[in-house]
Amino acid sequence: MAVSWEELAFKEAKESLKKLDSSQKGLNNHEAKARLDKFGYNELSQEKKLHPLKIFLEQFNNFIIYVLFFAVAVSFFIGEFTDAIVILIILFANALLGFFQNYRAEKSILALKKLTALHSTVIRDGEQVRIPAKEVVPGDILVLSEGDKIPADAKIITSNELVCDESVITGESIPVRKDNKPLTKRLKKEGIALGDVKNCLFSGTTIVNGNGLAVVFATGKDAEFGKIAESLSHVKQESTPLQKKLDSFGRKLSFLVIIVCALIFLLALFKNLDNLSFSSALDNFKLSISLAVAAVPEGLPVIITLALAMGVRSLSKKKALVRVLPSVETLGSTSVICTDKTGTLTKNQMTVKKLYLGGKALKVGGVGYSPKGKVEFVDSKKNSSSFIKENSLFFDVCQFCNSSSLFRQDGKWFVSGDPTEASLLVLNKKISYVPDKKIKKIKEFPFSSSRKMMSVIIKKGKDYFLLVKGAPDLILSNSSHLLEAGKRKKLSHSKDTISTSSEQELRKVIDEFAQQGYRVLGLGYRKLSSKEMKHIEKLHEDDLEKGFTFLGFAGMIDPIREEVPQAIENCRTAGMRVIMITGDYPLTAKAIGEQIGLGSQVVEGSHIDRVSEKKFKEIVANTNIFARVAPDQKMKIIQQLKDDGEVVAMTGDGVNDAPALKRADIGIAMGETGTEVAKQSSDMILVDNSFVNISNAVFEGRRIFDNIEKFINYLLATNLAEVLIILVAVFFAFPFPLIPIQILWINLITDGLPAIALGMDPASKDIMKKKPYKEKKIFSKEMLFAILLIGIIVTFGVLLIYFSNISKVSLEIARTMALTTLVLLEIVILDAVRNRFGQGLFSNPTLLLSLAGAFGAHFLILYTPLSRFFHTVPLTLGQWGSILLVVIPLILGFRLLSFILRFIREKHSERT
């Protein structure tokens, strides 16, 4: 690529930097708004807008509807104005209902996108603020840390071991180390590659290590990613897997229905050849087309979207934000939940409760982030002063090898940053440690999951020190000395040495702390030589993080969330297995696991890599606690679970969790502590990190799945009945039991509003006492059997009324009785379908209201002047009695059928 983009980048960055003072206060809000007006939102294209008229007109975009419009036009032409107008009114009413469904679904999806949009941290008016990434403007200072997704092209101001994954831009899979050095002359030539630009960050790329600041110089379409990805804005939104299945099923069913309706048309012509006229042929044609309009389930995918969208809204109220709509379908099938420990099973409110310093274990008082509490043996100011002096480097590590902050607001203490680090600042406050203002932080090597430690270089007096904290076993194994009573001693790594200065004895301390449920941090330091400091810019963490002097341990408690043990028990009852996968120390993981009901068997990540494939499969099948697990090992565990046929939900918050979140069937990111990369890789975000909300999400997923199944069962059973009623009557050469207007009317009042209300059905009482769906299979043999049986029973009931009365009363009365019987039986079907899931008649007020509306509307076309438009007549009490004599036994029959089908569902259904 030519250098032109680069010249522009530095020109813009330079102009922005000129406006920044030395304290880097960033833009003020007024300037930021002005720039937003000037440059526009930081997005590739304007957000999709809903066009109500377009959505309404799309309801008529159907071949069968076009044919019916043609038939209506012919009716107008031959003077049948009343029927034609009524059919048009019903078609428009149906379109309005379809519009309502589509509009709500589209609106919910757009709202979902806004809720889960990318956010960035910037400096405005001297303070760090979190804003939607689309509001980032040129001149904004980005605050960058591991896991952040870069929202715009930016020039690096400061860099602490920044490493960036630029594969989305360059195609190169190896991350690039970044710095704030100006480009050298050798780079200023034609054909420079983006990967060679070390002091710039590009929109869409990801920080995989380190932290720093950068000033934005290009946003939206002007950014490099904007130029590359402009075509992405035109990508059509994917349907969910269930929608695709139903769409495919709908097309096949439509084809079958059209063939049957064509058969009915031809059969009707053949049976009435002697009395055939153009008008009667047109009536036959309109009836066949009306039947096709009513029977073809063209609204199936839309109803599914609406049900999923309503589920998403319900989940958001339970603090679970769904990013990917198909994941709602998968939730109902989840059989294994793989969860992290910190912040999900625990509160992520660390408090240092024990110290190991100078060969002694000390207790620390206090709870939470309030600096109230004393350290054992430190009772007086004099004692405290000597204690701090003797262990000054330990508390220096707590203070300076730390990226968090502690502040007080409205009388309460709060933390910003990692709770583990914050607990060390609280400890320093408790012992009245005052940081030496002369100490200067020179360089930082941020924590990474591969190293399991963080280190900083400080200048203290004339000396330079590398301060380090991290996994206690790793700090120990990399230590050559230890500090005891202010004196530096040789650390023995021999297993035969038994003393406070041996690694073996110190490891016993780690185990003792961990067995009590403490999370243990090891602290150490290393004095740097002048030679090392001369080449410090060229040295990396691997060159320096060794040969430590061990300082001590900090044992901290992260309280278990009170609701977790019961939530795990609920998951077991629901047939779901819970697995804890943590990077923490094995004995700490074991202690937590025992408290929450996961047992005591723990397998370390390192053990996974040493066993055979057969043994590994056995371990995954029987182990619920994995400790010291690396990201690649986490992926391995998840893949094995999936290979075993499990549907896996996985929680994660770090940049290294992103691959595992993508690999799992349901990737769940942590809302409070999750990095942007983790969130963007996930299917769902837990707003408050609580494990209980995973259980709630599965509950909601099952409810939605059941409601979709109810809707499909109801819709197909009623549609089948309508087709069979006409087909049987025509076959036996009877006049049509229903006319086109009546068929369309039934389709409007019984398939419309009640079907939507089904999406609001509450969950059955035993929904979390059943095992997960083995697979996402809507059309089970049991359901197809139910649809067929219900369709035949309804056909029998309607035709019994029709055939038994047609010779006794006028054709209009017989049709009115058949129509009324069908309306009643379709309401009965709805009750029967819901009863299969153990739900009573009064559990859904919205459904009751819609049924009352449907029945009220039917009364209007019987007992008001509207009857002449629908070719109905008022029914007498005797005629109602005849209908009820058929309907009531069928109600009892349906109840018995529901009981049988429910029994089959529980014993031999698709649940395992």
PDB file of C-alpha atoms in Angstrom, residues 198 215 232 256 279 322 373 389 452 555 597 617 660 691 714 748 824-825 865 872:
ATOM      1  CA  LYS A 198       4.371  -0.195  14.839  1.00  0.00           C
ATOM      2  CA  VAL A 215      -5.043   9.398  20.017  1.00  0.00           C
ATOM      3  CA  LEU A 232     -19.832  -5.756   5.002  1.00  0.00           C
ATOM      4  CA  LEU A 256     -48.209 -29.871  -0.751  1.00  0.00           C
ATOM      5  CA  SER A 279     -69.625 -18.275 -11.702  1.00  0.00           C
ATOM      6  CA  VAL A 322     -28.431 -12.048  24.131  1.00  0.00           C
ATOM      7  CA  GLY A 373      -9.185  -3.822  60.081  1.00  0.00           C
ATOM      8  CA  LYS A 389      10.025  -0.825  57.246  1.00  0.00           C
ATOM      9  CA  LYS A 452       0.536 -15.923  35.242  1.00  0.00           C
ATOM     10  CA  GLY A 555      -4.125 -14.989  50.951  1.00  0.00           C
ATOM     11  CA  GLY A 597     -21.514 -28.894  45.727  1.00  0.00           C
ATOM     12  CA  LYS A 617     -12.220 -38.683  27.570  1.00  0.00           C
ATOM     13  CA  ALA A 660     -13.326 -21.102  23.805  1.00  0.00           C
ATOM     14  CA  PHE A 691     -24.035 -17.856  37.715  1.00  0.00           C
ATOM     15  CA  TYR A 714     -51.606 -25.602  17.021  1.00  0.00           C
ATOM     16  CA  LEU A 748     -57.671 -14.165  10.888  1.00  0.00           C
ATOM     17  CA  LEU A 824     -65.030 -23.605  19.008  1.00  0.00           C
ATOM     18  CA  LEU A 825     -62.897 -26.648  18.248  1.00  0.00           C
ATOM     19  CA  PRO A 865     -75.827  -6.914  10.126  1.00  0.00           C
ATOM     20  CA  THR A 872     -73.970 -16.489   8.111  1.00  0.00           C
TER      21      THR A 872
END
